[in-house]
GROMACS .gro file of C-alpha atoms in nm:
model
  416
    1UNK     CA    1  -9.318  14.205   4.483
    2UNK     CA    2  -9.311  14.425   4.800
    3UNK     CA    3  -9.195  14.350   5.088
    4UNK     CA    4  -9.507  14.312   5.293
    5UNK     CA    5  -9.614  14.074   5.040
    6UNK     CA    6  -9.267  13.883   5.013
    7UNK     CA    7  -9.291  13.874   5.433
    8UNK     CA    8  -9.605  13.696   5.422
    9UNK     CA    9  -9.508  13.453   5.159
   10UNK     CA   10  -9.166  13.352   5.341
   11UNK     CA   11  -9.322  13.119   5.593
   12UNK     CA   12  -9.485  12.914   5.365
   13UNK     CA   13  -9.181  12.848   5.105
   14UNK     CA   14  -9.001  12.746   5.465
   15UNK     CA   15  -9.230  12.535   5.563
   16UNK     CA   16  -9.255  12.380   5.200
   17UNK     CA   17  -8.848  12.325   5.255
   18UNK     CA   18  -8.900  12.202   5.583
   19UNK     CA   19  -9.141  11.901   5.405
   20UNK     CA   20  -8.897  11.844   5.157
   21UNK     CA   21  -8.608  11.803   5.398
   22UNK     CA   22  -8.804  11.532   5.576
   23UNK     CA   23  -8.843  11.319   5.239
   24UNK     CA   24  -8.465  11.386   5.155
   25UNK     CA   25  -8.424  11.224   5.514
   26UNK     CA   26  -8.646  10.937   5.404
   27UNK     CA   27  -8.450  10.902   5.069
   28UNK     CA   28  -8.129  10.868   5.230
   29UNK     CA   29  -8.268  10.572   5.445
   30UNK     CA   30  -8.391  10.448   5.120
   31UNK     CA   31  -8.074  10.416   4.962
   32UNK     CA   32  -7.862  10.284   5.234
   33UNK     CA   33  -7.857   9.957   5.119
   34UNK     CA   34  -7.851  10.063   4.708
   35UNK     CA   35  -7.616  10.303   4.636
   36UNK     CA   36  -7.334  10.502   4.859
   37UNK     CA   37  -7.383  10.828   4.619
   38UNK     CA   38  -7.733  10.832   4.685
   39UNK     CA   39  -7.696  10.887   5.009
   40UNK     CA   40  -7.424  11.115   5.073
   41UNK     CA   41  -7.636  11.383   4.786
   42UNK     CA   42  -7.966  11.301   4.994
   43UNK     CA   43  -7.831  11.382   5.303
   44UNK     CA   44  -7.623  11.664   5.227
   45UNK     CA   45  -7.980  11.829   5.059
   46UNK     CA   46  -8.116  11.719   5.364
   47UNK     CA   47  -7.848  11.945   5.594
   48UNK     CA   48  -7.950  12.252   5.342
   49UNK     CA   49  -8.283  12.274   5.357
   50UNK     CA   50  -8.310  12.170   5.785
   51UNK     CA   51  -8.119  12.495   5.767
   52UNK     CA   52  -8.379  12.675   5.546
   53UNK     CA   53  -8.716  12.535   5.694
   54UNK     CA   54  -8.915  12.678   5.949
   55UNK     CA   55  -8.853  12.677   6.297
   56UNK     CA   56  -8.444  12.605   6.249
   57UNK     CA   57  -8.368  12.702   6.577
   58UNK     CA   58  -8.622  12.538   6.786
   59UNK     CA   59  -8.598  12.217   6.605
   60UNK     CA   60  -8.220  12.178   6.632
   61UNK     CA   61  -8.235  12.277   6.981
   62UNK     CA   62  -8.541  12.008   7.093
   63UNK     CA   63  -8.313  11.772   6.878
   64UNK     CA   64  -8.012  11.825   7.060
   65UNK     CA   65  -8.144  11.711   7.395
   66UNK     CA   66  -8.254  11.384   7.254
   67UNK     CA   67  -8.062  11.055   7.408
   68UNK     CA   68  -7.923  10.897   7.068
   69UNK     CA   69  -7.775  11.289   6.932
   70UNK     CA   70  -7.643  11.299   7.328
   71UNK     CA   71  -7.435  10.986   7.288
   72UNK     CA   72  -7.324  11.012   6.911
   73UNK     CA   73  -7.176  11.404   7.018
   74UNK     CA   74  -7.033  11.194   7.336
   75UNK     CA   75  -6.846  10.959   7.121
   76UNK     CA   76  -6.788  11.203   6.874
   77UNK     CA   77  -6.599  11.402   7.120
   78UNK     CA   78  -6.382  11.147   7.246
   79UNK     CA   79  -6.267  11.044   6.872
   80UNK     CA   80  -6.230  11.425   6.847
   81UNK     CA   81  -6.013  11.427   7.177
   82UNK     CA   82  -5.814  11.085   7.015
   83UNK     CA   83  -5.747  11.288   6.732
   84UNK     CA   84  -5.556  11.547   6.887
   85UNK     CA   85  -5.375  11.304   7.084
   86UNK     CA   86  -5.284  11.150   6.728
   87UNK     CA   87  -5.222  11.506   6.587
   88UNK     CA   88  -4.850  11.451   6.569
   89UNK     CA   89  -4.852  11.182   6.315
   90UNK     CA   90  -5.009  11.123   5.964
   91UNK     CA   91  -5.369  11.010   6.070
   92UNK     CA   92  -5.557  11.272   6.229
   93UNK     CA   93  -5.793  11.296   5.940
   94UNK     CA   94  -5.939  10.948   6.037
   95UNK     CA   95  -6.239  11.186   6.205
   96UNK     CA   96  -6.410  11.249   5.894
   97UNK     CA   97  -6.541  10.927   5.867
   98UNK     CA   98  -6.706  10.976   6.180
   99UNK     CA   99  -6.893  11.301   6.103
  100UNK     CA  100  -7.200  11.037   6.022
  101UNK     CA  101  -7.209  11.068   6.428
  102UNK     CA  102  -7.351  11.443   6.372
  103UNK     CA  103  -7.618  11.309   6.157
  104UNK     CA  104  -7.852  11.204   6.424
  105UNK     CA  105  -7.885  11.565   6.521
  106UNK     CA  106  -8.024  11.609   6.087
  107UNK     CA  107  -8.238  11.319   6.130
  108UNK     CA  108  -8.374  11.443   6.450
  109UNK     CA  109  -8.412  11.800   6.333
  110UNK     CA  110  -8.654  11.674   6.012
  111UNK     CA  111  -8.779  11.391   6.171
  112UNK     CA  112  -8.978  11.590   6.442
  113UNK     CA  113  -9.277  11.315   6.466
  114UNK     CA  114  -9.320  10.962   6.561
  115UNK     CA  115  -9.547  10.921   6.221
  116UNK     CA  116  -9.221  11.069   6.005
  117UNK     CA  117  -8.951  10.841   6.232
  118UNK     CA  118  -9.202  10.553   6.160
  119UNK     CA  119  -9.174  10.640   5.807
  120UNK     CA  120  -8.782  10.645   5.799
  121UNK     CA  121  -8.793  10.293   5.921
  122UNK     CA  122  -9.035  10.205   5.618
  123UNK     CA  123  -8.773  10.355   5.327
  124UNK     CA  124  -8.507  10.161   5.503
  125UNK     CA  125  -8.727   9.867   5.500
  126UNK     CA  126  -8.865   9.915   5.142
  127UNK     CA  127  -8.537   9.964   4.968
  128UNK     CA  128  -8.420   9.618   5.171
  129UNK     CA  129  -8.726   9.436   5.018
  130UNK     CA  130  -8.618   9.597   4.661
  131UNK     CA  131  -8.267   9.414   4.749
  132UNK     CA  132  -8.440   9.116   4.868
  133UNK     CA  133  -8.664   9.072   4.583
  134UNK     CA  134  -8.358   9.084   4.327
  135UNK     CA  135  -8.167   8.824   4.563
  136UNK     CA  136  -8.390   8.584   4.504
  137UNK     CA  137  -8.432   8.661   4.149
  138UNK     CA  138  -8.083   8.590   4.108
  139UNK     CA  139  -8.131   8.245   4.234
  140UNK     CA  140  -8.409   8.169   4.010
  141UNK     CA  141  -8.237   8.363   3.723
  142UNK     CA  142  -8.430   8.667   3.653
  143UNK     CA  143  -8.129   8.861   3.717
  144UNK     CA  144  -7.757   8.783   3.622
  145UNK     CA  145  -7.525   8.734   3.945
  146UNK     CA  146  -7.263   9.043   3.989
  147UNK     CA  147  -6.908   8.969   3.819
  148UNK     CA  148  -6.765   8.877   4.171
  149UNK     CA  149  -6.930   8.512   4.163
  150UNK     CA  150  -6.589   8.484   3.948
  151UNK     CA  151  -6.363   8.580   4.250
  152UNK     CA  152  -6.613   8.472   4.567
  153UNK     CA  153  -6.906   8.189   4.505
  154UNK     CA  154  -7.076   8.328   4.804
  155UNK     CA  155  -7.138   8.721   4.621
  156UNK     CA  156  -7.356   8.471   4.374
  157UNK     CA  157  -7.674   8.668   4.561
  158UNK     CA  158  -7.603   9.006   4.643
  159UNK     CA  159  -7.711   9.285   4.536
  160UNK     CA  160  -7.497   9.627   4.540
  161UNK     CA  161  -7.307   9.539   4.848
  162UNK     CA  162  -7.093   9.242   4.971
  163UNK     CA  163  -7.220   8.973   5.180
  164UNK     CA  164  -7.199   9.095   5.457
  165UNK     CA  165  -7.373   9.412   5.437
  166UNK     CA  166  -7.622   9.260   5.293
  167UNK     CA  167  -7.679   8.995   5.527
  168UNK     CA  168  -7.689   9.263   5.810
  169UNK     CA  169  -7.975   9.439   5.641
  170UNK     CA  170  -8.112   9.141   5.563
  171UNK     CA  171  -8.143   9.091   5.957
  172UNK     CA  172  -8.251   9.475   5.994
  173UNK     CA  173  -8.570   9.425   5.748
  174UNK     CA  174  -8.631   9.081   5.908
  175UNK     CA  175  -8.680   9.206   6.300
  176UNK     CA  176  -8.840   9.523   6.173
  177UNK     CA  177  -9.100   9.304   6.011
  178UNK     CA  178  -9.151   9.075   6.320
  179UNK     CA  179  -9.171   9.359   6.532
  180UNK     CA  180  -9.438   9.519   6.361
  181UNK     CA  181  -9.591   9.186   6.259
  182UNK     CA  182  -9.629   9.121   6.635
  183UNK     CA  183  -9.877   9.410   6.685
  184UNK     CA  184 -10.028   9.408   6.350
  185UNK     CA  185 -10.444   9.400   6.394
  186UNK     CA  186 -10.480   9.294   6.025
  187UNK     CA  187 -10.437   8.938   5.979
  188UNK     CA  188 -10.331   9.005   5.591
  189UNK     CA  189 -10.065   9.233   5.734
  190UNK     CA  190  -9.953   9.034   5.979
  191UNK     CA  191  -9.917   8.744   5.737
  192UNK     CA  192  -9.753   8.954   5.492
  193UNK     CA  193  -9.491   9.055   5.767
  194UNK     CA  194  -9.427   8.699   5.864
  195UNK     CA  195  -9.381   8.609   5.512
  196UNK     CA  196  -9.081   8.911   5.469
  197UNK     CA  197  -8.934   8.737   5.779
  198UNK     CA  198  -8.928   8.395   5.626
  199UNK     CA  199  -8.796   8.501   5.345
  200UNK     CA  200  -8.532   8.693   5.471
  201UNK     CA  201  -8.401   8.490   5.731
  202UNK     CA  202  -8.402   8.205   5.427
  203UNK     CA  203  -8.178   8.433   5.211
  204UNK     CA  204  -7.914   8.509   5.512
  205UNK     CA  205  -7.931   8.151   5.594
  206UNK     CA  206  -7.928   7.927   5.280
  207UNK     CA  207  -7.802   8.159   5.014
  208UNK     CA  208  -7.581   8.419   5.159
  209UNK     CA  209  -7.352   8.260   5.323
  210UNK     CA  210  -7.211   8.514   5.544
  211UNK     CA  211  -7.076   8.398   5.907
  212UNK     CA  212  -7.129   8.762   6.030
  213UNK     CA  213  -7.512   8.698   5.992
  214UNK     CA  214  -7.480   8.324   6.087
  215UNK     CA  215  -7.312   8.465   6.452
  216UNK     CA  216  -7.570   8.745   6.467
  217UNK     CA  217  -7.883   8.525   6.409
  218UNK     CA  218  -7.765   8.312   6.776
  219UNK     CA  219  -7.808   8.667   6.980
  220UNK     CA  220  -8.158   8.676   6.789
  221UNK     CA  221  -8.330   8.390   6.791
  222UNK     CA  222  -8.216   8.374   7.208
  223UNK     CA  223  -8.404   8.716   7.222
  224UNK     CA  224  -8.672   8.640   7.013
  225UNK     CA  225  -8.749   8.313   7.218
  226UNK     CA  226  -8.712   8.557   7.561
  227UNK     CA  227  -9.007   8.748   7.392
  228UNK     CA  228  -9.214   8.479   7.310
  229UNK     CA  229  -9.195   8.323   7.669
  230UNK     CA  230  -9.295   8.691   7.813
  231UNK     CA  231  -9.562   8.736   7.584
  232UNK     CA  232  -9.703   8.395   7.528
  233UNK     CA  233  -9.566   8.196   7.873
  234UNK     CA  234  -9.913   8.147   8.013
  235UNK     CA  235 -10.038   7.981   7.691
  236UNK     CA  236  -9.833   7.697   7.657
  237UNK     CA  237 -10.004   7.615   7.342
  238UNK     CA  238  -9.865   7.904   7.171
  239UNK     CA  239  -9.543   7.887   7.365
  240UNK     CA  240  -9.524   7.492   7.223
  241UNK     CA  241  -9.583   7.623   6.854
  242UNK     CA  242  -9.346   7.907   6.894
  243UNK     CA  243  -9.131   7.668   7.021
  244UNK     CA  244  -9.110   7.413   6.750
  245UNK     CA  245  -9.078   7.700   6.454
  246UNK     CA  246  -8.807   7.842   6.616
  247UNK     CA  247  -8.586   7.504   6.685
  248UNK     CA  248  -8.726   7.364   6.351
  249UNK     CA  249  -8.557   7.681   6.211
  250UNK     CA  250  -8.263   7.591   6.339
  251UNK     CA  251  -8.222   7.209   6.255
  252UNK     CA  252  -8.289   7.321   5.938
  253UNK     CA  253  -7.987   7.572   5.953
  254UNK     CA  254  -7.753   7.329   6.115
  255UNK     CA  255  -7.824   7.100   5.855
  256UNK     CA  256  -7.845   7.292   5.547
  257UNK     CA  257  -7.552   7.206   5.306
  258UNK     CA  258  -7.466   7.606   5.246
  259UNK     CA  259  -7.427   7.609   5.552
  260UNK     CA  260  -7.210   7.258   5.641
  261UNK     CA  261  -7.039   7.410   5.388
  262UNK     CA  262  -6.942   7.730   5.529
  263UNK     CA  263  -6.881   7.577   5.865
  264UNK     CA  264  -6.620   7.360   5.709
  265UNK     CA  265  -6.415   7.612   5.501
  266UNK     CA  266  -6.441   7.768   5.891
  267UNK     CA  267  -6.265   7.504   6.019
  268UNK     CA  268  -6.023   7.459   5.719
  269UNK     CA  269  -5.915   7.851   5.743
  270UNK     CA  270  -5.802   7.797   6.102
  271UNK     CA  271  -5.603   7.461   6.017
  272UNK     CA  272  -5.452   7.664   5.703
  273UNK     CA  273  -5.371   7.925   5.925
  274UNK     CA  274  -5.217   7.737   6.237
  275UNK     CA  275  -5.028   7.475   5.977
  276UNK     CA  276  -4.935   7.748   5.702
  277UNK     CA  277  -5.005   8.062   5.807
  278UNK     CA  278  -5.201   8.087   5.526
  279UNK     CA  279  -5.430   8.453   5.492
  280UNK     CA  280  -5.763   8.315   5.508
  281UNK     CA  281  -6.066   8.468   5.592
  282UNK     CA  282  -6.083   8.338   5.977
  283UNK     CA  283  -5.703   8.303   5.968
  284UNK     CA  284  -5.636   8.679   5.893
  285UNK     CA  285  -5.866   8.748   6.185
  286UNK     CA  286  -5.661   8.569   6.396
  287UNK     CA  287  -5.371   8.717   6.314
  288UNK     CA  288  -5.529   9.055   6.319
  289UNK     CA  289  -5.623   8.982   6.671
  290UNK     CA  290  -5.273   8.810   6.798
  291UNK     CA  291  -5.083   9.120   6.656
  292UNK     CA  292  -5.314   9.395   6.792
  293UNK     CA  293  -5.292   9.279   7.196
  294UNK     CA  294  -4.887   9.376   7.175
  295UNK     CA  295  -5.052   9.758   7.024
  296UNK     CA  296  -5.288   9.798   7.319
  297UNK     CA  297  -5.034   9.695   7.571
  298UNK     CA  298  -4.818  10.000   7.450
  299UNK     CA  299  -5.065  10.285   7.565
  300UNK     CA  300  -5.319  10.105   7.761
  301UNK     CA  301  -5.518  10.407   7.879
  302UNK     CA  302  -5.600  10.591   7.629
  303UNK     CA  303  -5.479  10.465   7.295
  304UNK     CA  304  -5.251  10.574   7.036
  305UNK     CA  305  -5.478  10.821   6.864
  306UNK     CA  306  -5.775  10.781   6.621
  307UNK     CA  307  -5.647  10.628   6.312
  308UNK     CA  308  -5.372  10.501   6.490
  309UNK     CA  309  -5.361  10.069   6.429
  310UNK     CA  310  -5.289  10.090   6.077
  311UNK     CA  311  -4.950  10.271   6.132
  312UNK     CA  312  -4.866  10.084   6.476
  313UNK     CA  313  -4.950   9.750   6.261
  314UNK     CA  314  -4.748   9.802   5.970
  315UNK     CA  315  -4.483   9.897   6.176
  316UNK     CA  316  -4.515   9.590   6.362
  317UNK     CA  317  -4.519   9.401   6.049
  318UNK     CA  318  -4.304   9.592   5.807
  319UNK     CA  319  -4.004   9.331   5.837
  320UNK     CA  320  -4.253   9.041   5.796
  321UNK     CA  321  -4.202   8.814   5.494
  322UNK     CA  322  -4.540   8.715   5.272
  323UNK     CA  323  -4.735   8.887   5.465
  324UNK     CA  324  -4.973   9.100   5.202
  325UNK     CA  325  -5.249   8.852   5.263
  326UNK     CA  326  -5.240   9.018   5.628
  327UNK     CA  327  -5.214   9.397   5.585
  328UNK     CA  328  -5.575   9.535   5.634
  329UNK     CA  329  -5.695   9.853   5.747
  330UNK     CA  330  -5.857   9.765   6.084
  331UNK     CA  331  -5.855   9.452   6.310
  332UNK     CA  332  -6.151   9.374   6.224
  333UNK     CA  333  -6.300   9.335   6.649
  334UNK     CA  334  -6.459   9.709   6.732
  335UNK     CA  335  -6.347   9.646   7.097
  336UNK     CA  336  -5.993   9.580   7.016
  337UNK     CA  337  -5.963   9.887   6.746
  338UNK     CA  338  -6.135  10.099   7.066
  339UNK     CA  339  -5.893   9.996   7.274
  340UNK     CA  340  -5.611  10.019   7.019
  341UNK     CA  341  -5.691  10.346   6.975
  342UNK     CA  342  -5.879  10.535   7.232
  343UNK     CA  343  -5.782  10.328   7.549
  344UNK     CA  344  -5.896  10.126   7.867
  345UNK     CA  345  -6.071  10.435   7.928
  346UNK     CA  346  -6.222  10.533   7.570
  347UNK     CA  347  -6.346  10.151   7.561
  348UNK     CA  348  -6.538  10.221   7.909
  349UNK     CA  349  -6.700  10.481   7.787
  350UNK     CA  350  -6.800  10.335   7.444
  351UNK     CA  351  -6.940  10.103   7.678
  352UNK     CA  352  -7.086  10.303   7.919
  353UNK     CA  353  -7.283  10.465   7.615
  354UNK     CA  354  -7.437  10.099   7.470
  355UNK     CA  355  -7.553  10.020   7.808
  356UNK     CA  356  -7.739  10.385   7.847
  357UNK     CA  357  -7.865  10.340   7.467
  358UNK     CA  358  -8.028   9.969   7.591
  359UNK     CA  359  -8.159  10.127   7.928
  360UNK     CA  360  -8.308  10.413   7.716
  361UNK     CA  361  -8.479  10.170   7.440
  362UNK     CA  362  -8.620   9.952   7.703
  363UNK     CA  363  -8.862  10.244   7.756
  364UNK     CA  364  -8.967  10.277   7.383
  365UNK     CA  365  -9.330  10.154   7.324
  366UNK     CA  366  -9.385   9.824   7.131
  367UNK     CA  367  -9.328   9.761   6.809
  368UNK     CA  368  -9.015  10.001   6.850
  369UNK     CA  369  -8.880   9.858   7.151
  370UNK     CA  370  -8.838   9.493   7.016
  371UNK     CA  371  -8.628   9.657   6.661
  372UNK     CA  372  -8.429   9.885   6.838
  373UNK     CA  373  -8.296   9.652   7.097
  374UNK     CA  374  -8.249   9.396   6.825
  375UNK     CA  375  -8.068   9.650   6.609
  376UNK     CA  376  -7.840   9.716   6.920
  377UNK     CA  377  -7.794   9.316   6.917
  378UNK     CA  378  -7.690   9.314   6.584
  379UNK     CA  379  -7.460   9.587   6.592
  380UNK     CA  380  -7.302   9.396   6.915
  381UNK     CA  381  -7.278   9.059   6.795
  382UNK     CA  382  -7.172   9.189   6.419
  383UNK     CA  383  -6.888   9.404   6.636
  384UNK     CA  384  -6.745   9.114   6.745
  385UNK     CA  385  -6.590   9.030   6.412
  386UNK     CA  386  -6.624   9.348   6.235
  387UNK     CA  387  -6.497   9.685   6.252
  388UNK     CA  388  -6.866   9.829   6.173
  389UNK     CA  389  -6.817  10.202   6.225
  390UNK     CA  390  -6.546  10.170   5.969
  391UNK     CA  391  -6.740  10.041   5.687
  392UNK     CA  392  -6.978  10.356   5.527
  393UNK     CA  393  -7.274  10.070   5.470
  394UNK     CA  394  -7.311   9.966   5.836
  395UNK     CA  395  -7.223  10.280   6.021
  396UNK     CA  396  -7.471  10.458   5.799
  397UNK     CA  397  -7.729  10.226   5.853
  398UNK     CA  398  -7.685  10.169   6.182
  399UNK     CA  399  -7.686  10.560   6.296
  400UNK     CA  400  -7.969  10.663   6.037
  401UNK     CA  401  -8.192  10.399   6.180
  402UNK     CA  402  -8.123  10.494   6.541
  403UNK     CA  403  -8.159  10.841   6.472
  404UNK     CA  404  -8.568  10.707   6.432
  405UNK     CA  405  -8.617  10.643   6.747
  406UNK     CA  406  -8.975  10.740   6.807
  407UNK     CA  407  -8.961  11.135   7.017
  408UNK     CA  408  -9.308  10.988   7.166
  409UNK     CA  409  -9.091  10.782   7.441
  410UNK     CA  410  -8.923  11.111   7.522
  411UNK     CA  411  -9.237  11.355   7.562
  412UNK     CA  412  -9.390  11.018   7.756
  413UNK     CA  413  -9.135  11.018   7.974
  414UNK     CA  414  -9.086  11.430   8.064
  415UNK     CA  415  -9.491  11.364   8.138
  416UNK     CA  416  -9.463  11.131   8.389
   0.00000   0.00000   0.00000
């Protein structure tokens, strides 16, 4: 082949790789919630050919200037910073679970359109129905539960995660579905949306069993009622209906026995714990909690180091007798492992960079706005008893969904 002819055939084959980096983007959305593996070998064949397709350069570069890759290079930056402050002991290499914060710029890189972002929140969304659909097949036994129903009842209904995972996607798929459902002009689609949200919120509620989602749904439901009163507060017929499905929702949560159920092992862990000191699931929170205020008092400002609570809480405990029920890797709070780590001041900023990302999404067009600022709720009120950024399920799915965020808002906004 010559070289004239190989020059004009180049393009092409980039542009071909440029395509297929976009659906290895889409397949590691799709496998979020299925398999870990899946994702990692999706993604990294998504990093090889964004380098090989057309128009490297220029994408990367339009990419970088986009809000979300802004404030994950922010935050990557100061856990960079916290690492070198940590560089003296054993745990610097902590910051390699955090190179998911680079792979907003990928996303954003492939992902150059609002139609292909749109489509990243579909994979997500259709691998989440797969998981749903199997959930509930469990229940009516189609499918045999996983082998942990023998350690943990409540795993009876999940599906290639834990609970609480699952219950978090769960919540994902079901506010992506009302969002859309809410400006759906098919009636057939809309009903089909409403139907994935019924469904859904039924699994997290009655069969899951996972206090993470119970706390989230509060932050949800208080939003999703703000919405209907903006939208529908002139028509009090529809605000009446809206109303009475949202409140009949939750009598029939309060009253469900799952969920009696859960609420009093909650109350039993605490007693355990105060009257024992027993390592239950609330009660090692508490603990977790109680022993990490003494860490942040230490170094205040800016933290022991990335990586740094483990060591400064084994330490602290080392000397402790029967305490292996207690002896986790994080303290399960994301503000207190901030603080524990990266400071007063690396808290601020963490911060400083939520409020920005909700000030920035409340300028997204509708049906994004609504799902983005309920996937910021989620990750908030999930935060507040979970180290999230920890775990490779949520941090992944959390950062690969935000990295969708439709460029559209962005061009809309350098226009006006």
């Amino acid at each position: 082949m010559s070289l004239r002819r190989l020059a004009s055939v180049v393009p092409a084959i980039r542009s071909r790789l440029l395509e297929l980096g976009r659906w290895s983007v889409l397949l590691a959305l799709f496998f979020v919630p299925i398999a870990k593996p899946g994702t990692n070998i999706a993604l990294f064949l998504a990093l090889l050919l964004a380098l090989a397709g057309s128009d490297m350069r220029q994408r990367f570069t339009r990419a970088a200037h986009e809000p979300v890759v802004l404030g994950c290079a922010a935050w990557f930056t100061v856990l960079f910073l916290s690492s070198l402050h940590a560089a003296g002991s054993a745990w610097p290499g902590e910051l390699g679970s955090y190179k998911v914060l680079l792979y907003p710029l990928l996303v954003s890189a492939l992902l150059t359109t609002p139609q292909w972002r749109t489509r990243g929140l579909f994979a997500f969304a259709a691998a989440a129905v797969l998981v749903l659909l199997m959930s509930w097949s469990q229940l009516f036994g189609w499918m045999a539960p996983p082998d942990m129903t023998d350690v943990f009842e409540a795993y009876r209904y999940t599906v290639f995660n834990d609970y609480s995972q699952q219950g978090l996607q769960f919540l994902m798929l079901a506010v992506m579905a009302a969002s859309f459902a809410a400006v759906a002009k098919s009636p057939v689609m809309r009903v089909s949306l409403w139907l994935i949200v019924a469904t859904t919120l039924a699994n997290v509620i009655f069969l899951l069993q996972s206090r993470t989602s119970y706390l989230t749904i509060a932050p949800l439901l208080l939003y999703g009622g703000w919405r209907l009163f903006v939208a529908y507060g002139k028509s009090w017929r529809l605000l009446v209906g809206g109303g009475l499905v949202i409140a009949a929702l939750v009598s029939a949560a309060s009253f469900a026995p799952r969920i009696q159920q859960r609420l009093n092992a909650a109350l039993n862990d605490i007693s355990q714990y105060q009257l024992n000191h027993l390592g239950t699931s609330l009660g090692i929170r508490l603990e977790l909690w109680r022993r990490t205020l003494p860490i942040i008092a230490a170094a205040p400002w800016v933290g022991h180091g990335l990586g740094a609570w483990r060591h400064e809480y084994n330490v602290q405990t080392r000397d402790a007798a029967n305490f292996d029920a207690f002896r986790m890797g994080h303290p399960h709070q994301e503000a207190l492992q901030i603080l524990a780590e990266e400071g007063v001041i690396g808290l601020a900023i963490f911060i400083g960079l939520l409020l920005a990302l909700a000030r920035y999404l409340m300028r997204l067009p509708q049906p994004q706005r609504d799902f983005f600022l309920c996937l910021l709720i989620i990750y908030v009120s999930a935060g507040m008893v979970n180290c999230l950024l920890i775990d490779f399920v949520h941090r992944h799915g959390f950062l690969l969904l935000l990295a969708c965020i439709p460029v559209l808002a962005k061009q809309e906004e350098a226009q006006a």
